[in-house]
PDB file of C-alpha atoms in Angstrom:
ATOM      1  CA  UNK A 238     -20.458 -28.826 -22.824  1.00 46.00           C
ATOM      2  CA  UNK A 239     -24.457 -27.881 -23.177  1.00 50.00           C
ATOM      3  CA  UNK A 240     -26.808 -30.607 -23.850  1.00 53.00           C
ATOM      4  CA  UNK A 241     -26.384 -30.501 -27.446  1.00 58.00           C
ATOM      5  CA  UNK A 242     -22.669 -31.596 -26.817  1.00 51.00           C
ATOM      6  CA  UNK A 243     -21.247 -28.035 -27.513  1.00 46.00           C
ATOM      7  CA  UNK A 244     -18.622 -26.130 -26.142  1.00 46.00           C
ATOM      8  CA  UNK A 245     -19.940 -23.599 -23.649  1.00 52.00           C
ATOM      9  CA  UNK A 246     -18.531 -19.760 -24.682  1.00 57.00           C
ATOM     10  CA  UNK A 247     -17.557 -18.470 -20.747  1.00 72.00           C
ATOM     11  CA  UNK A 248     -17.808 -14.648 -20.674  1.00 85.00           C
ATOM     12  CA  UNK A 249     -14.100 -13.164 -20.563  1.00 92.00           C
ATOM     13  CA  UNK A 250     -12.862 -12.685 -17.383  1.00 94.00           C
ATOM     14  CA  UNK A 251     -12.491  -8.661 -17.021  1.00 95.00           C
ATOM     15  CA  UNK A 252      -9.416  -7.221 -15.727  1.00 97.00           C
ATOM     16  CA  UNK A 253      -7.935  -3.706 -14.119  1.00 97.00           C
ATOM     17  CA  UNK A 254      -4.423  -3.283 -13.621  1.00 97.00           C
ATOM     18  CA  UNK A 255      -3.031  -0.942 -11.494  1.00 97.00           C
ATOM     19  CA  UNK A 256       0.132  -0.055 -11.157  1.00 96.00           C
ATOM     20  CA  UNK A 257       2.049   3.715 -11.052  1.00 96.00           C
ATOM     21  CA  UNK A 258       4.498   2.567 -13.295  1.00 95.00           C
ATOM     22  CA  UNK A 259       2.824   3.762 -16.836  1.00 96.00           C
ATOM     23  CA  UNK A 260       5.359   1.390 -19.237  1.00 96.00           C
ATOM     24  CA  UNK A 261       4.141  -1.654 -16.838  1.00 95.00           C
ATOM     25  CA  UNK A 262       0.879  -1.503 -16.779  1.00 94.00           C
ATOM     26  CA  UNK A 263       0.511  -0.780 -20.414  1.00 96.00           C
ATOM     27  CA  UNK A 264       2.856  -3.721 -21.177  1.00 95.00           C
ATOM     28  CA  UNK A 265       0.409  -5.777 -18.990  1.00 95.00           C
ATOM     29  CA  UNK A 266      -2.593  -4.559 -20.586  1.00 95.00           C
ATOM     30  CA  UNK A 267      -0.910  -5.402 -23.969  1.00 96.00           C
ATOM     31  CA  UNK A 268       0.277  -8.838 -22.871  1.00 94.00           C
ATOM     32  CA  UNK A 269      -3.182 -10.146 -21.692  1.00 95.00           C
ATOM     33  CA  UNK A 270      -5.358  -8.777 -23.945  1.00 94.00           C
ATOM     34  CA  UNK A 271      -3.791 -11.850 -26.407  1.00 94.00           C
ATOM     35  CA  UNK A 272      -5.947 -14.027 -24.627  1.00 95.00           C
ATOM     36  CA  UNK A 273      -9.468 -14.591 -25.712  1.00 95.00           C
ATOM     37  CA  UNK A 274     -10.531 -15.556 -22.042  1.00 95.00           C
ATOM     38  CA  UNK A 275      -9.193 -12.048 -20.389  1.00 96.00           C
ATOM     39  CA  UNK A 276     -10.448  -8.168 -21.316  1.00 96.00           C
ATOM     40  CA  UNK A 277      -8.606  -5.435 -20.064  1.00 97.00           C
ATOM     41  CA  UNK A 278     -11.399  -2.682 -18.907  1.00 96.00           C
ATOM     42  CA  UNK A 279      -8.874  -0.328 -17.290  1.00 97.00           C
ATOM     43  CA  UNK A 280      -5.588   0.586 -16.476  1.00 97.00           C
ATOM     44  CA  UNK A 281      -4.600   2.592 -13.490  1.00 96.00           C
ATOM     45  CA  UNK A 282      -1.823   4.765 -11.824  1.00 96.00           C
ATOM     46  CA  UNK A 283      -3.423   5.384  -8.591  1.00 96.00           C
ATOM     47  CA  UNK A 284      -5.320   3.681  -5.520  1.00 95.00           C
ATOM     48  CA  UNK A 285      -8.181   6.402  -6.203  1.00 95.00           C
ATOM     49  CA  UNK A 286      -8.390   5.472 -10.259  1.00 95.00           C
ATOM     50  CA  UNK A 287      -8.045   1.804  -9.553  1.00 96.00           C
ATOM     51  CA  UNK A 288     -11.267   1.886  -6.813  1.00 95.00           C
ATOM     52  CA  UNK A 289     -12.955   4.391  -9.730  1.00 95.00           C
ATOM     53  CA  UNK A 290     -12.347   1.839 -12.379  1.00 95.00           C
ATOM     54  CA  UNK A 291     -13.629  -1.059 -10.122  1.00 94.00           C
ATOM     55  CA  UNK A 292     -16.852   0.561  -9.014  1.00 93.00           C
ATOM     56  CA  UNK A 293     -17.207   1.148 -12.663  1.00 93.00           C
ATOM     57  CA  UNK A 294     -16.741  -2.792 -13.270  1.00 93.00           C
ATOM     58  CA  UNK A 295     -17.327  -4.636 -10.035  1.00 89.00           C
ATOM     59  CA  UNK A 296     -17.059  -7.847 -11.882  1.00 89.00           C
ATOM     60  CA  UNK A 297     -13.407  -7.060 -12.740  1.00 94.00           C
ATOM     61  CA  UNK A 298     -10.472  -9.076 -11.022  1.00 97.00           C
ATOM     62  CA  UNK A 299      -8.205  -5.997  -9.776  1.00 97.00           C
ATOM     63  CA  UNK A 300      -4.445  -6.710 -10.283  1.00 97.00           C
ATOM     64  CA  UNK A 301      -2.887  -4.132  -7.465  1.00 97.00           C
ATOM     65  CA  UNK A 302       0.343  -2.708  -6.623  1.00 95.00           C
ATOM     66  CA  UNK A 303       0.635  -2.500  -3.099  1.00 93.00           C
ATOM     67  CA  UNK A 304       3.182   0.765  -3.625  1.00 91.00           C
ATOM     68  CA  UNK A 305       1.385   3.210  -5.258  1.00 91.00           C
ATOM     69  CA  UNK A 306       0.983   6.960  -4.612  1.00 88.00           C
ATOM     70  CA  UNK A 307      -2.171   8.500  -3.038  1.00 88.00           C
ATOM     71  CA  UNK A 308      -3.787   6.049  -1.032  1.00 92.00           C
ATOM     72  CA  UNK A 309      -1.435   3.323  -2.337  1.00 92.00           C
ATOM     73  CA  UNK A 310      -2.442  -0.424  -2.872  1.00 95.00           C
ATOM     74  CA  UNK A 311      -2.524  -1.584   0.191  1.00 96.00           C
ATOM     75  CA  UNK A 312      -5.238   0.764   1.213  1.00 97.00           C
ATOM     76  CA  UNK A 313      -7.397   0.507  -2.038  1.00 97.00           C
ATOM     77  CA  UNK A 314      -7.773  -2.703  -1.523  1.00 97.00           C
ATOM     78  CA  UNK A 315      -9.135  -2.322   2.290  1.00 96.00           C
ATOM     79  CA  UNK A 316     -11.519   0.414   0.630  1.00 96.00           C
ATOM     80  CA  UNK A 317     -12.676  -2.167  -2.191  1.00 94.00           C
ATOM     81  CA  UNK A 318     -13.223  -4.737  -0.110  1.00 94.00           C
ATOM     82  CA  UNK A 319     -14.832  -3.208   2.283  1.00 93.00           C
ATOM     83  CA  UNK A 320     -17.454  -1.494   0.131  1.00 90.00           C
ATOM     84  CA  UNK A 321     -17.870  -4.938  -1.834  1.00 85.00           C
ATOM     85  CA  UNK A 322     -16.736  -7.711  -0.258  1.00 81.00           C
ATOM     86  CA  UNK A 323     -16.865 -10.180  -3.044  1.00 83.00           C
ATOM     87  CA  UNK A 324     -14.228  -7.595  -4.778  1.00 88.00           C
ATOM     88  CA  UNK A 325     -11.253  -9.824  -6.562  1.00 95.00           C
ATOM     89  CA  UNK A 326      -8.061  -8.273  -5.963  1.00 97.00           C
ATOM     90  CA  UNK A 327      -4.361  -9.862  -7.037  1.00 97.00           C
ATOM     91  CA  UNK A 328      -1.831  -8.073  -4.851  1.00 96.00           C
ATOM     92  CA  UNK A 329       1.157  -7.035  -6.741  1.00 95.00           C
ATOM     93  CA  UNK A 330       4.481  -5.800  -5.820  1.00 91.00           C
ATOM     94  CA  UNK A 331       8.083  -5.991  -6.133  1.00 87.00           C
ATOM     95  CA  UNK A 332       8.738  -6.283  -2.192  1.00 81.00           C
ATOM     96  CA  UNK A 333       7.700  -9.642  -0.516  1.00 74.00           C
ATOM     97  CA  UNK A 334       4.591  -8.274   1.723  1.00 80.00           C
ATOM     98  CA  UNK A 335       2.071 -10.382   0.728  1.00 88.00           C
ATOM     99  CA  UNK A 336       0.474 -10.565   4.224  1.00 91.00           C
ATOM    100  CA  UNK A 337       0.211  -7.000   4.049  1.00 93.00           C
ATOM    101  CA  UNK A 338      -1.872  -7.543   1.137  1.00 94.00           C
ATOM    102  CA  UNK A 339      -3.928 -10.495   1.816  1.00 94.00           C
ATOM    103  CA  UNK A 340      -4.438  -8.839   5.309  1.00 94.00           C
ATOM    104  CA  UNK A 341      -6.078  -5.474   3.450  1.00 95.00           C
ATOM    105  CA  UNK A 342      -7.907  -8.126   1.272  1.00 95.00           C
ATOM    106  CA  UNK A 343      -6.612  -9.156  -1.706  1.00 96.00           C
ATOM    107  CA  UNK A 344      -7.710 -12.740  -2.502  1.00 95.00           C
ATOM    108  CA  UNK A 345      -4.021 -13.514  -3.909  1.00 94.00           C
ATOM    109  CA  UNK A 346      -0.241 -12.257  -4.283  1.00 95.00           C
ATOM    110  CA  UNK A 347       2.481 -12.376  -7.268  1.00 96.00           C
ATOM    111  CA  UNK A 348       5.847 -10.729  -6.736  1.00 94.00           C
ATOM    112  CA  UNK A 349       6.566  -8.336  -9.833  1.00 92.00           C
ATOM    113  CA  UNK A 350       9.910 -10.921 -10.597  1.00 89.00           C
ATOM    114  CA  UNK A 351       7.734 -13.789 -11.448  1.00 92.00           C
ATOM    115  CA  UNK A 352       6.902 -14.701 -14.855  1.00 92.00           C
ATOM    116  CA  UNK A 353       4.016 -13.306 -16.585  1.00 91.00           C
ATOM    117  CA  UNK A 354       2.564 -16.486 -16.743  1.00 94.00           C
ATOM    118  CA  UNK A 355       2.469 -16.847 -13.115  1.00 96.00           C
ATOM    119  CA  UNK A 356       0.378 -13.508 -12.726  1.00 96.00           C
ATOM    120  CA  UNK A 357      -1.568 -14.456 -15.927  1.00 96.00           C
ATOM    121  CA  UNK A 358      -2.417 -18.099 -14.127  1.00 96.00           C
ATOM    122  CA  UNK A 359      -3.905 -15.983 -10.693  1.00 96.00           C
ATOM    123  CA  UNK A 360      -6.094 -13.588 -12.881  1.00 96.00           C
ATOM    124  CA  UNK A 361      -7.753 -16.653 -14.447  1.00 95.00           C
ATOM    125  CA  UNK A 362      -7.799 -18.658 -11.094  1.00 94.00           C
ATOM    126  CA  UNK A 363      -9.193 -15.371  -9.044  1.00 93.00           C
ATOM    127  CA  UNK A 364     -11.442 -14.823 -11.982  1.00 90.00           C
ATOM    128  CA  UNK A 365     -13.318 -18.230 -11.635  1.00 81.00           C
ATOM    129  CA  UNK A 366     -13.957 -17.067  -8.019  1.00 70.00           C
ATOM    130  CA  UNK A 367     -17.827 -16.016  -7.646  1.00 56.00           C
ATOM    131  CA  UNK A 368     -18.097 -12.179  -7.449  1.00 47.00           C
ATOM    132  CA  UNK A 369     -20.803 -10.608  -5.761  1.00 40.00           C
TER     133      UNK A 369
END
């Protein structure tokens, strides 16, 4: 609340998804962009388009598959966060390797088989995290 006793308007939290599979990340992208608090600024198949899109919104909380092809996951996410280390990345895979992930990075893990509210919940909890 402001000191008028108003509700504060929070700026959406902006989100990339990356993923090689083209039907899930545009079902993802459709999905969240319901919610008034999330914007979907890019979708990508690719390590190399998803550390594109990011340098392109370095605000942006980066959902990432960890097996993608080109560079893969894993590896963006090394390469984000090392060229910006207050980059937000959700790892994001069907195969239990979240270490893998949080090792390259990534602030945060969901396994593909959880519910979309459970991915949903670590965008908005990564996107309260301070970006630099």
């Amino acid at each position: 609340m402001d000191s008028e006793g108003r509700r504060e308007e929070t700026a959406a939290v902006q989100v990339i998804i990356a993923d090689d599979h083209e039907s899930l990340r545009t079902l993802l992208g459709r999905l969240f962009s319901h919610y008034a608090d999330l914007e979907i600024v890019g979708l990508a198949g690719t390590g190399e388009e998803a550390i594109a899109l990011a340098g392109e919104h370095r605000s942006a909380v980066v959902v990432m598959d960890a097996d993608m092809p080109g560079i893969g996951g894993v590896e963006a996410t090394r390469r984000l966060v090392e060229a910006s280390p207050g980059a937000r990345v959700i790892g994001y895979s069907a195969r239990e390797n979240a270490h893998v992930m949080r090792g390259a990075g990534a602030i945060s893990f969901v396994c593909k088989g959880s519910a979309p509210n459970v991915l949903l919940d670590a965008i908005r909890a990564t996107g309260r995290t301070e970006a630099d």
